[in-house]
PDB file of N, CA and C in Angstrom:
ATOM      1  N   UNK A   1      37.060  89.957 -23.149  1.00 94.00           N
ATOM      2  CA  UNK A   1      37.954  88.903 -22.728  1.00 94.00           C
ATOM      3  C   UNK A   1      38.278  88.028 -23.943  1.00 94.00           C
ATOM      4  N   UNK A   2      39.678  87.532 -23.944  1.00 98.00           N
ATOM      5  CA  UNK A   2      40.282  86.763 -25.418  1.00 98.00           C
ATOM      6  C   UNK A   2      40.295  85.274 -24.592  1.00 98.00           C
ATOM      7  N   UNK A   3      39.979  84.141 -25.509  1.00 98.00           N
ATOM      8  CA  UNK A   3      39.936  83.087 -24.625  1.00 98.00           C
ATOM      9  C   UNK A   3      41.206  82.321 -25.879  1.00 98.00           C
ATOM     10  N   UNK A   4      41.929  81.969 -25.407  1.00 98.00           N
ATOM     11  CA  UNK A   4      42.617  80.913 -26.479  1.00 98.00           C
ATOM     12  C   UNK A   4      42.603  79.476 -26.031  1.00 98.00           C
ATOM     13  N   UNK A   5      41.394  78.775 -26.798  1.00 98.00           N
ATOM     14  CA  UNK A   5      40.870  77.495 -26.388  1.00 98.00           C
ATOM     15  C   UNK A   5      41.785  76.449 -27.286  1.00 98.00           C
ATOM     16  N   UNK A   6      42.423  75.450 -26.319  1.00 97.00           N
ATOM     17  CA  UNK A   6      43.434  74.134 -26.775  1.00 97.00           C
ATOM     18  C   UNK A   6      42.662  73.015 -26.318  1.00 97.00           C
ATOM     19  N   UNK A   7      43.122  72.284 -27.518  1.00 97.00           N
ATOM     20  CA  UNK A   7      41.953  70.825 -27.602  1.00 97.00           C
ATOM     21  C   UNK A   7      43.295  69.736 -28.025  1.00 97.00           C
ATOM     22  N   UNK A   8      43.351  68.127 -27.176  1.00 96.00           N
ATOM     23  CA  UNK A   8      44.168  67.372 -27.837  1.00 96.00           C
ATOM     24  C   UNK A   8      43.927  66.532 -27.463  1.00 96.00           C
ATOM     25  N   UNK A   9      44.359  65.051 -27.897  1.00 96.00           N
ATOM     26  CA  UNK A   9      44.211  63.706 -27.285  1.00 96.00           C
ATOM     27  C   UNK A   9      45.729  63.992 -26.048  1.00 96.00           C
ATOM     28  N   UNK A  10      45.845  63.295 -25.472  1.00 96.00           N
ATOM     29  CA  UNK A  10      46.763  62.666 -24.179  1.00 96.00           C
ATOM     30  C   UNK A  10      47.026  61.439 -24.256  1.00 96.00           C
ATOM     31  N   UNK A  11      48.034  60.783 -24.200  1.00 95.00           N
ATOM     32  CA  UNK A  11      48.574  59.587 -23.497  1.00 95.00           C
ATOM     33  C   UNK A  11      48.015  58.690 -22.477  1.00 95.00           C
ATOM     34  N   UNK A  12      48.289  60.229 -21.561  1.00 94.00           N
ATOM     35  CA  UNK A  12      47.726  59.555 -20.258  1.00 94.00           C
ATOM     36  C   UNK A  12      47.748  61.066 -19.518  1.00 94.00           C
ATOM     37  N   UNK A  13      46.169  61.421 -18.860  1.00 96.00           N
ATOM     38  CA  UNK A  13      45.900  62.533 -18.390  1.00 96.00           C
ATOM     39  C   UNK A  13      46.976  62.778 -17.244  1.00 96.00           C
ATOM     40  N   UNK A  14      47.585  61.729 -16.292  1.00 95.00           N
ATOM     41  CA  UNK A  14      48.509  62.096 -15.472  1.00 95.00           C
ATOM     42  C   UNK A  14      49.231  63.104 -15.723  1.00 95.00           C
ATOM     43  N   UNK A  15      49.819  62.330 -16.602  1.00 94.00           N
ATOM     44  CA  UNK A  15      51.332  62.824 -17.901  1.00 94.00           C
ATOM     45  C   UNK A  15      51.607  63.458 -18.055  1.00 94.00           C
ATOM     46  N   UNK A  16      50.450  64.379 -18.668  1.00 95.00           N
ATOM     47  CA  UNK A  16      50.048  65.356 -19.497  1.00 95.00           C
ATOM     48  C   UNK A  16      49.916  66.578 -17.932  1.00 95.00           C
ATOM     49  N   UNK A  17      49.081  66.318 -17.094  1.00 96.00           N
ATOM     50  CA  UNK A  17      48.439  67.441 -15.774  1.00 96.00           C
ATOM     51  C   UNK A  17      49.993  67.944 -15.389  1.00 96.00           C
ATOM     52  N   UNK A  18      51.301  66.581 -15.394  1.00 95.00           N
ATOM     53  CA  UNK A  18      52.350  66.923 -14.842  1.00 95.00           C
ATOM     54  C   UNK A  18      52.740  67.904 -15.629  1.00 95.00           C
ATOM     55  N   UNK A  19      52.833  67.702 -16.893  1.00 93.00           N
ATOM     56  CA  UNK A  19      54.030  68.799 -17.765  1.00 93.00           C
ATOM     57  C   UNK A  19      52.889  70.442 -17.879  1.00 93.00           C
ATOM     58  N   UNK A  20      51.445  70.304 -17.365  1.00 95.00           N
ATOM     59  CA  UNK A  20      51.032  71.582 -17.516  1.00 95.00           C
ATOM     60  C   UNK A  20      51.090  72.003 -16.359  1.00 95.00           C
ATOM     61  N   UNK A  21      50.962  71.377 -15.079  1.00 96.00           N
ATOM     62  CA  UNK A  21      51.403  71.915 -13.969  1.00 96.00           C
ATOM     63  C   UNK A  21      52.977  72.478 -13.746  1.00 96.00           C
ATOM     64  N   UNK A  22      54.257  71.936 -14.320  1.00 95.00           N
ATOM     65  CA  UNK A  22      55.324  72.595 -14.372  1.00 95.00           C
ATOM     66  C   UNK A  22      55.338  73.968 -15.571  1.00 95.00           C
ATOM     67  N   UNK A  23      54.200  74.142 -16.033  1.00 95.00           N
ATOM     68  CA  UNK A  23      54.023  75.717 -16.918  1.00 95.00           C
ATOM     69  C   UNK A  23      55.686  75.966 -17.737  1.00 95.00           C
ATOM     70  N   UNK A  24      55.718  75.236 -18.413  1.00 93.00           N
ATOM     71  CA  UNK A  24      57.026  75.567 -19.389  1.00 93.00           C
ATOM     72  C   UNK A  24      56.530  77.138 -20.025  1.00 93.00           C
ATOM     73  N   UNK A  25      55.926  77.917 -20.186  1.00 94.00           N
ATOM     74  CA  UNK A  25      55.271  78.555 -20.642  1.00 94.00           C
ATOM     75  C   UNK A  25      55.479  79.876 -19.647  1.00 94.00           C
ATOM     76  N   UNK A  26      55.529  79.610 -18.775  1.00 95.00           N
ATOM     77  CA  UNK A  26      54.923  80.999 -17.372  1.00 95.00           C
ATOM     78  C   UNK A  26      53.668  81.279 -18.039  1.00 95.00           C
ATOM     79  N   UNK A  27      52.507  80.907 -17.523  1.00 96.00           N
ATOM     80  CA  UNK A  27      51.176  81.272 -18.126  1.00 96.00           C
ATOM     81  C   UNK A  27      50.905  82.744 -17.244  1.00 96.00           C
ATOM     82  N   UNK A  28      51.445  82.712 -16.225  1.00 96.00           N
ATOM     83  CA  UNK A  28      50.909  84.016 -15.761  1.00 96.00           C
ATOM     84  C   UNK A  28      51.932  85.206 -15.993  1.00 96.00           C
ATOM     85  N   UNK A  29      53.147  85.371 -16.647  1.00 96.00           N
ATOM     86  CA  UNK A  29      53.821  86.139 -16.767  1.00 96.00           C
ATOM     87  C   UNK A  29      53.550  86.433 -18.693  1.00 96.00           C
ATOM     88  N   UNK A  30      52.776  85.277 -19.724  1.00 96.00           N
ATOM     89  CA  UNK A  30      52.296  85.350 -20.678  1.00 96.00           C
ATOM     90  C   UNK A  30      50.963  86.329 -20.886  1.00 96.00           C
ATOM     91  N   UNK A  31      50.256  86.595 -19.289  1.00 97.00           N
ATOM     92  CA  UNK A  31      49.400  86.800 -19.580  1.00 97.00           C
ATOM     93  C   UNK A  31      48.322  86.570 -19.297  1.00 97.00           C
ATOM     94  N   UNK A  32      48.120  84.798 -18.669  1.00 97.00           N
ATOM     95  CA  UNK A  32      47.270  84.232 -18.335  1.00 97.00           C
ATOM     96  C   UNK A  32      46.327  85.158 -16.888  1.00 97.00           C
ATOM     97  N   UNK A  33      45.103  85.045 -17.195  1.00 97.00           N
ATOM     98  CA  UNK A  33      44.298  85.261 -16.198  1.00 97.00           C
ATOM     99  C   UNK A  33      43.674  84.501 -15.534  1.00 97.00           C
ATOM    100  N   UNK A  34      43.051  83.693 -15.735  1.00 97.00           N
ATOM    101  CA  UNK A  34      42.806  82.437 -15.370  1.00 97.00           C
ATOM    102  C   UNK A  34      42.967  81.296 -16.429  1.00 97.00           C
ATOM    103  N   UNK A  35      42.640  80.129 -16.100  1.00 98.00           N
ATOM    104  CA  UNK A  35      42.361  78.869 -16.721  1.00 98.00           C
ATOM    105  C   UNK A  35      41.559  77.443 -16.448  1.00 98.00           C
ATOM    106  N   UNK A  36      40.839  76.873 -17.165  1.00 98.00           N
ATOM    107  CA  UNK A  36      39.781  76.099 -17.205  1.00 98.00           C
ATOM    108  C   UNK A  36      40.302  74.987 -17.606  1.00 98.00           C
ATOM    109  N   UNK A  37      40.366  73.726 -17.158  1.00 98.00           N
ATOM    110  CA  UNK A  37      40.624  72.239 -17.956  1.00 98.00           C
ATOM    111  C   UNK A  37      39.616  71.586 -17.682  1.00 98.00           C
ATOM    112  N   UNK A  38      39.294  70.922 -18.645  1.00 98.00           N
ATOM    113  CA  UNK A  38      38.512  70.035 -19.085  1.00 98.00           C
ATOM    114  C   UNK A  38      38.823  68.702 -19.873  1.00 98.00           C
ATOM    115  N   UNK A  39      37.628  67.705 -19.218  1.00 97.00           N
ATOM    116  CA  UNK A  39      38.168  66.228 -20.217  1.00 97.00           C
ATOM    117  C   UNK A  39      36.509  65.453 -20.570  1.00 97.00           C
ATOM    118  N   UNK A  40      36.789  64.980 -22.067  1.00 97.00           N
ATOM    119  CA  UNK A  40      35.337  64.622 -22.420  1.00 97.00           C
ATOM    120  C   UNK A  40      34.961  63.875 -21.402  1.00 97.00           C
ATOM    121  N   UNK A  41      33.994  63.645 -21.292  1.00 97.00           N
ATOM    122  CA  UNK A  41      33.563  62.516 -20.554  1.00 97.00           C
ATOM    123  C   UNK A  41      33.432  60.866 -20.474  1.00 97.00           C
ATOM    124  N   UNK A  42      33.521  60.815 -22.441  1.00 97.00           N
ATOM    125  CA  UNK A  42      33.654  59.745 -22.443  1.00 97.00           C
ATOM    126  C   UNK A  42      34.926  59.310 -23.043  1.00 97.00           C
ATOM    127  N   UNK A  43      35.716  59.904 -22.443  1.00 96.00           N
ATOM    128  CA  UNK A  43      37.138  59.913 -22.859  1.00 96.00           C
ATOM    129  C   UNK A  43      38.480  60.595 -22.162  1.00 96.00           C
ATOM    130  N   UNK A  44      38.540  60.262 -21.304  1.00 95.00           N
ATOM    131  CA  UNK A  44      39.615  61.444 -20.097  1.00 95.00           C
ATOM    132  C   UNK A  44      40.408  61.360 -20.321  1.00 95.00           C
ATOM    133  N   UNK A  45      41.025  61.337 -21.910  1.00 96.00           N
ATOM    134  CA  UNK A  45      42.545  61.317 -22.159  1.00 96.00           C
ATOM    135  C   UNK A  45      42.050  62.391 -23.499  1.00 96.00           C
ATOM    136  N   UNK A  46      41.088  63.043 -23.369  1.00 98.00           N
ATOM    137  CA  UNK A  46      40.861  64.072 -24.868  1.00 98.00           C
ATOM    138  C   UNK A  46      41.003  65.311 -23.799  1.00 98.00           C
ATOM    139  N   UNK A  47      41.663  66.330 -23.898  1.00 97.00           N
ATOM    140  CA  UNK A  47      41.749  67.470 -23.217  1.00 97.00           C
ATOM    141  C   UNK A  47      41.323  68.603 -23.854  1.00 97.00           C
ATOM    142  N   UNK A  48      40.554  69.238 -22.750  1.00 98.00           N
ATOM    143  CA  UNK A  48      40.543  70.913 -23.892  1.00 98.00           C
ATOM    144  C   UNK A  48      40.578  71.716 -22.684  1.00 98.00           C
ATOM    145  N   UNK A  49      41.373  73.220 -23.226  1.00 98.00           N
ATOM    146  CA  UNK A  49      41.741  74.244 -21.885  1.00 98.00           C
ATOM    147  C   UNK A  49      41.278  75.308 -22.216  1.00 98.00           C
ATOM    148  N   UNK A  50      41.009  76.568 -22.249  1.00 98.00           N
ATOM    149  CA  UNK A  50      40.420  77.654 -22.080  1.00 98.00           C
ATOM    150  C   UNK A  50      41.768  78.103 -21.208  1.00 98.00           C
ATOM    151  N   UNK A  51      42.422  78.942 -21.497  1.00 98.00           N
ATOM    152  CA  UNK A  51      43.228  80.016 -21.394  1.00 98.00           C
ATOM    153  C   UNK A  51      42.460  82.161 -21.375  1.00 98.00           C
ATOM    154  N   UNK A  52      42.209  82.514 -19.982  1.00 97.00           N
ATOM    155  CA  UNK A  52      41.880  84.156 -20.849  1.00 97.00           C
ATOM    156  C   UNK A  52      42.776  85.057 -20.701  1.00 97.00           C
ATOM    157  N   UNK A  53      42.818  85.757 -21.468  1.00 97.00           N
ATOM    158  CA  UNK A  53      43.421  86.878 -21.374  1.00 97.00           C
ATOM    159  C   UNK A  53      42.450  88.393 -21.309  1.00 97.00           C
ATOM    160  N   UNK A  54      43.473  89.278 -21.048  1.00 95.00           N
ATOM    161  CA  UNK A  54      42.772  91.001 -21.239  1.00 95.00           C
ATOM    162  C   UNK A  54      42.720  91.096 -22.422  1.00 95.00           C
ATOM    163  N   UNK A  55      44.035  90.863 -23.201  1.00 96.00           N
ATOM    164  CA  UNK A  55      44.294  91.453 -24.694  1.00 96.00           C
ATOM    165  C   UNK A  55      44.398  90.277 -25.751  1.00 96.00           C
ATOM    166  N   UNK A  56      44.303  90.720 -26.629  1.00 97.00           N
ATOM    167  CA  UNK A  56      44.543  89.474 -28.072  1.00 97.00           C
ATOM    168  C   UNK A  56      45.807  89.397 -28.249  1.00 97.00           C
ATOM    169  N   UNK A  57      46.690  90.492 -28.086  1.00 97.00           N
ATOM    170  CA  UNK A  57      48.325  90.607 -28.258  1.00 97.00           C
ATOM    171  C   UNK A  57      48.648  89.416 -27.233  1.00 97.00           C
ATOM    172  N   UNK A  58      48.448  89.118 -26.027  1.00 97.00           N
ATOM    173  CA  UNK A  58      48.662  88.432 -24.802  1.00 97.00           C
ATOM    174  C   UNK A  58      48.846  86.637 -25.691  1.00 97.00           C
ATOM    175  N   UNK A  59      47.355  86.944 -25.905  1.00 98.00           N
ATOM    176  CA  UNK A  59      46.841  85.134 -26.308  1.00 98.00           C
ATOM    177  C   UNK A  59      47.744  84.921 -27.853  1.00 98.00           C
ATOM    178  N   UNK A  60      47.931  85.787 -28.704  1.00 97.00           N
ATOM    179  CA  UNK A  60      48.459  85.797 -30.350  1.00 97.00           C
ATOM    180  C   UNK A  60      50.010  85.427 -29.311  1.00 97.00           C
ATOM    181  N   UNK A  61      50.876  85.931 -28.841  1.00 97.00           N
ATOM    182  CA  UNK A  61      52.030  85.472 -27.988  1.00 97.00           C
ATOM    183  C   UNK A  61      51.995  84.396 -27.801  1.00 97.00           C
ATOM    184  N   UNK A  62      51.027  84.070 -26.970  1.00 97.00           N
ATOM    185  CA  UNK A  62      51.125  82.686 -26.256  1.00 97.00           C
ATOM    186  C   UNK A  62      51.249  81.351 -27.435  1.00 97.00           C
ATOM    187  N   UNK A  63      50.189  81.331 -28.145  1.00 96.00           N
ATOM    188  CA  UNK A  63      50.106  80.772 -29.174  1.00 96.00           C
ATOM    189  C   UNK A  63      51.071  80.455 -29.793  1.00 96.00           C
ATOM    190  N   UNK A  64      52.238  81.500 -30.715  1.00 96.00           N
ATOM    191  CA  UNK A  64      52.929  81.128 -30.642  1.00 96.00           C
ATOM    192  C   UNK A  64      53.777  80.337 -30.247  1.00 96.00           C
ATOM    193  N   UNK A  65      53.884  80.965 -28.814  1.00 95.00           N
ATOM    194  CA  UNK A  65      55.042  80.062 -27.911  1.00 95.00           C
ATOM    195  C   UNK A  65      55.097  78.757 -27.625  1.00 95.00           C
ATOM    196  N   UNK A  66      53.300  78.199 -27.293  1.00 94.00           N
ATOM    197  CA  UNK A  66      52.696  77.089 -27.734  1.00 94.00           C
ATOM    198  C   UNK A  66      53.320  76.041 -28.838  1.00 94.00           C
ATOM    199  N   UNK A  67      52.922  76.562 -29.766  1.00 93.00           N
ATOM    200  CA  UNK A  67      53.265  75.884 -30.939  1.00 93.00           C
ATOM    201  C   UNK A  67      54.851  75.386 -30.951  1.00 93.00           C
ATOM    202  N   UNK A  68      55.492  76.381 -30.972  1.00 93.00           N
ATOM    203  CA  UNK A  68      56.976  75.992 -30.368  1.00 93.00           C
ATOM    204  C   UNK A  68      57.053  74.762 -29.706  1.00 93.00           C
ATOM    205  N   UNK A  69      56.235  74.631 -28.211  1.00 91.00           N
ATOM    206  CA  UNK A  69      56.944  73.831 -27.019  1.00 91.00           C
ATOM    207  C   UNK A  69      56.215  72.550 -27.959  1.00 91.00           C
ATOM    208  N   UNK A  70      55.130  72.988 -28.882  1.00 91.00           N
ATOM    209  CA  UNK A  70      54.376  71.259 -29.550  1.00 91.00           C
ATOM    210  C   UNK A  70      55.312  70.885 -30.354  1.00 91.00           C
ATOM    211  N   UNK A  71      55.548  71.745 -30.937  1.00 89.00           N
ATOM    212  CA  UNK A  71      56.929  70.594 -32.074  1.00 89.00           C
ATOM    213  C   UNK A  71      57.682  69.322 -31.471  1.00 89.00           C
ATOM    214  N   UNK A  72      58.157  70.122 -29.728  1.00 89.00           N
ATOM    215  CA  UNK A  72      58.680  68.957 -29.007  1.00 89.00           C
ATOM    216  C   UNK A  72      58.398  67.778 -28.499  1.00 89.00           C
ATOM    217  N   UNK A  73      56.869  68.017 -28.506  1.00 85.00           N
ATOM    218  CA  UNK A  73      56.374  67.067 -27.428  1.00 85.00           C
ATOM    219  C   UNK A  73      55.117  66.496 -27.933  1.00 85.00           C
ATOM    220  N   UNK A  74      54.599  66.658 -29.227  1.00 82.00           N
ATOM    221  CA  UNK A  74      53.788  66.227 -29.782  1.00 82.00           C
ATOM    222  C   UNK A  74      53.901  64.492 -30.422  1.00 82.00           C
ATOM    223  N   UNK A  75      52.837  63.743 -29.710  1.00 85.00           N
ATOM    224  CA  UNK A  75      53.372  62.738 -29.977  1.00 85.00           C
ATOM    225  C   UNK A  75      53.855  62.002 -28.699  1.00 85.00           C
ATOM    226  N   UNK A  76      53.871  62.529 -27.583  1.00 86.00           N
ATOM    227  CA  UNK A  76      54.913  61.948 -26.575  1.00 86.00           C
ATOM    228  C   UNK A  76      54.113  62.568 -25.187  1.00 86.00           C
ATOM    229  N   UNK A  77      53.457  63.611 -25.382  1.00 91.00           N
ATOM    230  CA  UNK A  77      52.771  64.536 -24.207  1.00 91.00           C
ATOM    231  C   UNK A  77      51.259  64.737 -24.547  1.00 91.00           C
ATOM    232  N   UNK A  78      51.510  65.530 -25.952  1.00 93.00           N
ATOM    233  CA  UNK A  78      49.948  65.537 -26.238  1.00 93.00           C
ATOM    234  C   UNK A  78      49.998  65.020 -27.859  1.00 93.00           C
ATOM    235  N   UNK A  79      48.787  64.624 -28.187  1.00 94.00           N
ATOM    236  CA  UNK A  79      48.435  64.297 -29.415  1.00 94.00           C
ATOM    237  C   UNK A  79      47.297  65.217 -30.275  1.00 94.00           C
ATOM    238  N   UNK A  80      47.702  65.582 -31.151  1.00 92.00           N
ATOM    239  CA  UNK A  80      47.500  66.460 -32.647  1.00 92.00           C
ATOM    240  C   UNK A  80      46.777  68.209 -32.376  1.00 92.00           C
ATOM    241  N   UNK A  81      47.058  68.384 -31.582  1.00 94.00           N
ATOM    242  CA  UNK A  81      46.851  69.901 -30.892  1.00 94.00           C
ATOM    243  C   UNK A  81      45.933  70.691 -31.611  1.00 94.00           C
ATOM    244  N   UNK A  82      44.599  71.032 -31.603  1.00 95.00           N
ATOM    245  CA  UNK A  82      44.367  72.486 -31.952  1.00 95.00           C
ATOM    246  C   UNK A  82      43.806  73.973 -31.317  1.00 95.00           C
ATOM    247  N   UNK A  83      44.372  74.777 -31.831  1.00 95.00           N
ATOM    248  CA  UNK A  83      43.915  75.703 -31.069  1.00 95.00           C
ATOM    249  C   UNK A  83      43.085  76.823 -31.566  1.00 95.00           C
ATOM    250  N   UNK A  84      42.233  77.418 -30.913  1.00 96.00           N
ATOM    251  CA  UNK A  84      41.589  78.629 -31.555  1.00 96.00           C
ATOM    252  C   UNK A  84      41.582  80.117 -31.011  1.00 96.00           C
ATOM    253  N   UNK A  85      41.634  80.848 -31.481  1.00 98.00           N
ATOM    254  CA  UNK A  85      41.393  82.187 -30.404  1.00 98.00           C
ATOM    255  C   UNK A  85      39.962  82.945 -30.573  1.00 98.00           C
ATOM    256  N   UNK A  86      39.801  82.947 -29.168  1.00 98.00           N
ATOM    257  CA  UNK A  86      37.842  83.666 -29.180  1.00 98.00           C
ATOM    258  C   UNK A  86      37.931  84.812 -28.614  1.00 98.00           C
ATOM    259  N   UNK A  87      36.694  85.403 -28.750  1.00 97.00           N
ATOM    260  CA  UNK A  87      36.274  86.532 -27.874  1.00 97.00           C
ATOM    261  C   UNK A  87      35.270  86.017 -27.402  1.00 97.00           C
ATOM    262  N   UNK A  88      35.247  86.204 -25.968  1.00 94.00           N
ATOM    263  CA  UNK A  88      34.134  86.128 -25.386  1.00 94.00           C
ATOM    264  C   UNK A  88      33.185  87.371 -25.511  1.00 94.00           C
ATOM    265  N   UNK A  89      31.758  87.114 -26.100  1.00 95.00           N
ATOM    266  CA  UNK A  89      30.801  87.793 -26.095  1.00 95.00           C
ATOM    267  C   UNK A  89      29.690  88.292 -25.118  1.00 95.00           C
ATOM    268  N   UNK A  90      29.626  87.350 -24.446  1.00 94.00           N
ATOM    269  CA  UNK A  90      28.730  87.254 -23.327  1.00 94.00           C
ATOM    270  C   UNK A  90      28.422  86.502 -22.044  1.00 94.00           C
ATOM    271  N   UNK A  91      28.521  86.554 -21.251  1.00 92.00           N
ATOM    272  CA  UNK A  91      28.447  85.430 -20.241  1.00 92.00           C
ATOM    273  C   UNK A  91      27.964  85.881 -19.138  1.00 92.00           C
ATOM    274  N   UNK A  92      26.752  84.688 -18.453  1.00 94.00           N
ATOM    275  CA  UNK A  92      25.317  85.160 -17.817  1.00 94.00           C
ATOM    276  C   UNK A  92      25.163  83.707 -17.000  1.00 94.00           C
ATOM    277  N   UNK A  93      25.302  84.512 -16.002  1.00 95.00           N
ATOM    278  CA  UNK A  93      24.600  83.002 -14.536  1.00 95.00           C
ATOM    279  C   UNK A  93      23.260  83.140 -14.567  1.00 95.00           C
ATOM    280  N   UNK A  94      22.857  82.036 -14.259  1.00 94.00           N
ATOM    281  CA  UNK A  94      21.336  82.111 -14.456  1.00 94.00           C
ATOM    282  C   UNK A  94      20.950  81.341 -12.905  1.00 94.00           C
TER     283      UNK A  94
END
């Protein structure tokens, strides 16, 4: 599994839930398999998402496309974006 994990400050988590809930993106026609959001705790305007995919081709796409929609909205939606791409290695309920 490819995880492409996004980390940013927010404005305002509202704001921000609205423009990822309207998926400018199609996350599931990108690829998306599921997705995870998260907010620090001591800070609910710092966001980080977990995106997976099947393939790396899927998440290397997305990314892209990403980067694109940040040029627009960086600054105004989210603040200073980064992203990484993983493989998940292992994962175990205990």
């Amino acid at each position: 599994m490819i995880i492409l994990q996004i980390e940013h400050e927010v404005p305002s988590f509202e704001g921000w839930k609205k423009a990822f809930v309207n998926d400018p993106i199609d996350r599931r026609k990108a690829g998306v398999r599921r997705y995870k959001i998260y907010q620090k705790t001591d800070n609910p305007n710092y966001v980080l998402i977990d995106l997976e995919f099947e393939g790396l081709k899927e998440a290397e796409n997305t990314f892209a496309a990403l980067q694109n929609l940040w040029k627009k909205v960086d600054g105004e939606i989210i603040i200073g974006p980064k992203i990484r791409i993983l493989t998940l290695v292992e994962s175990k309920e205990l």
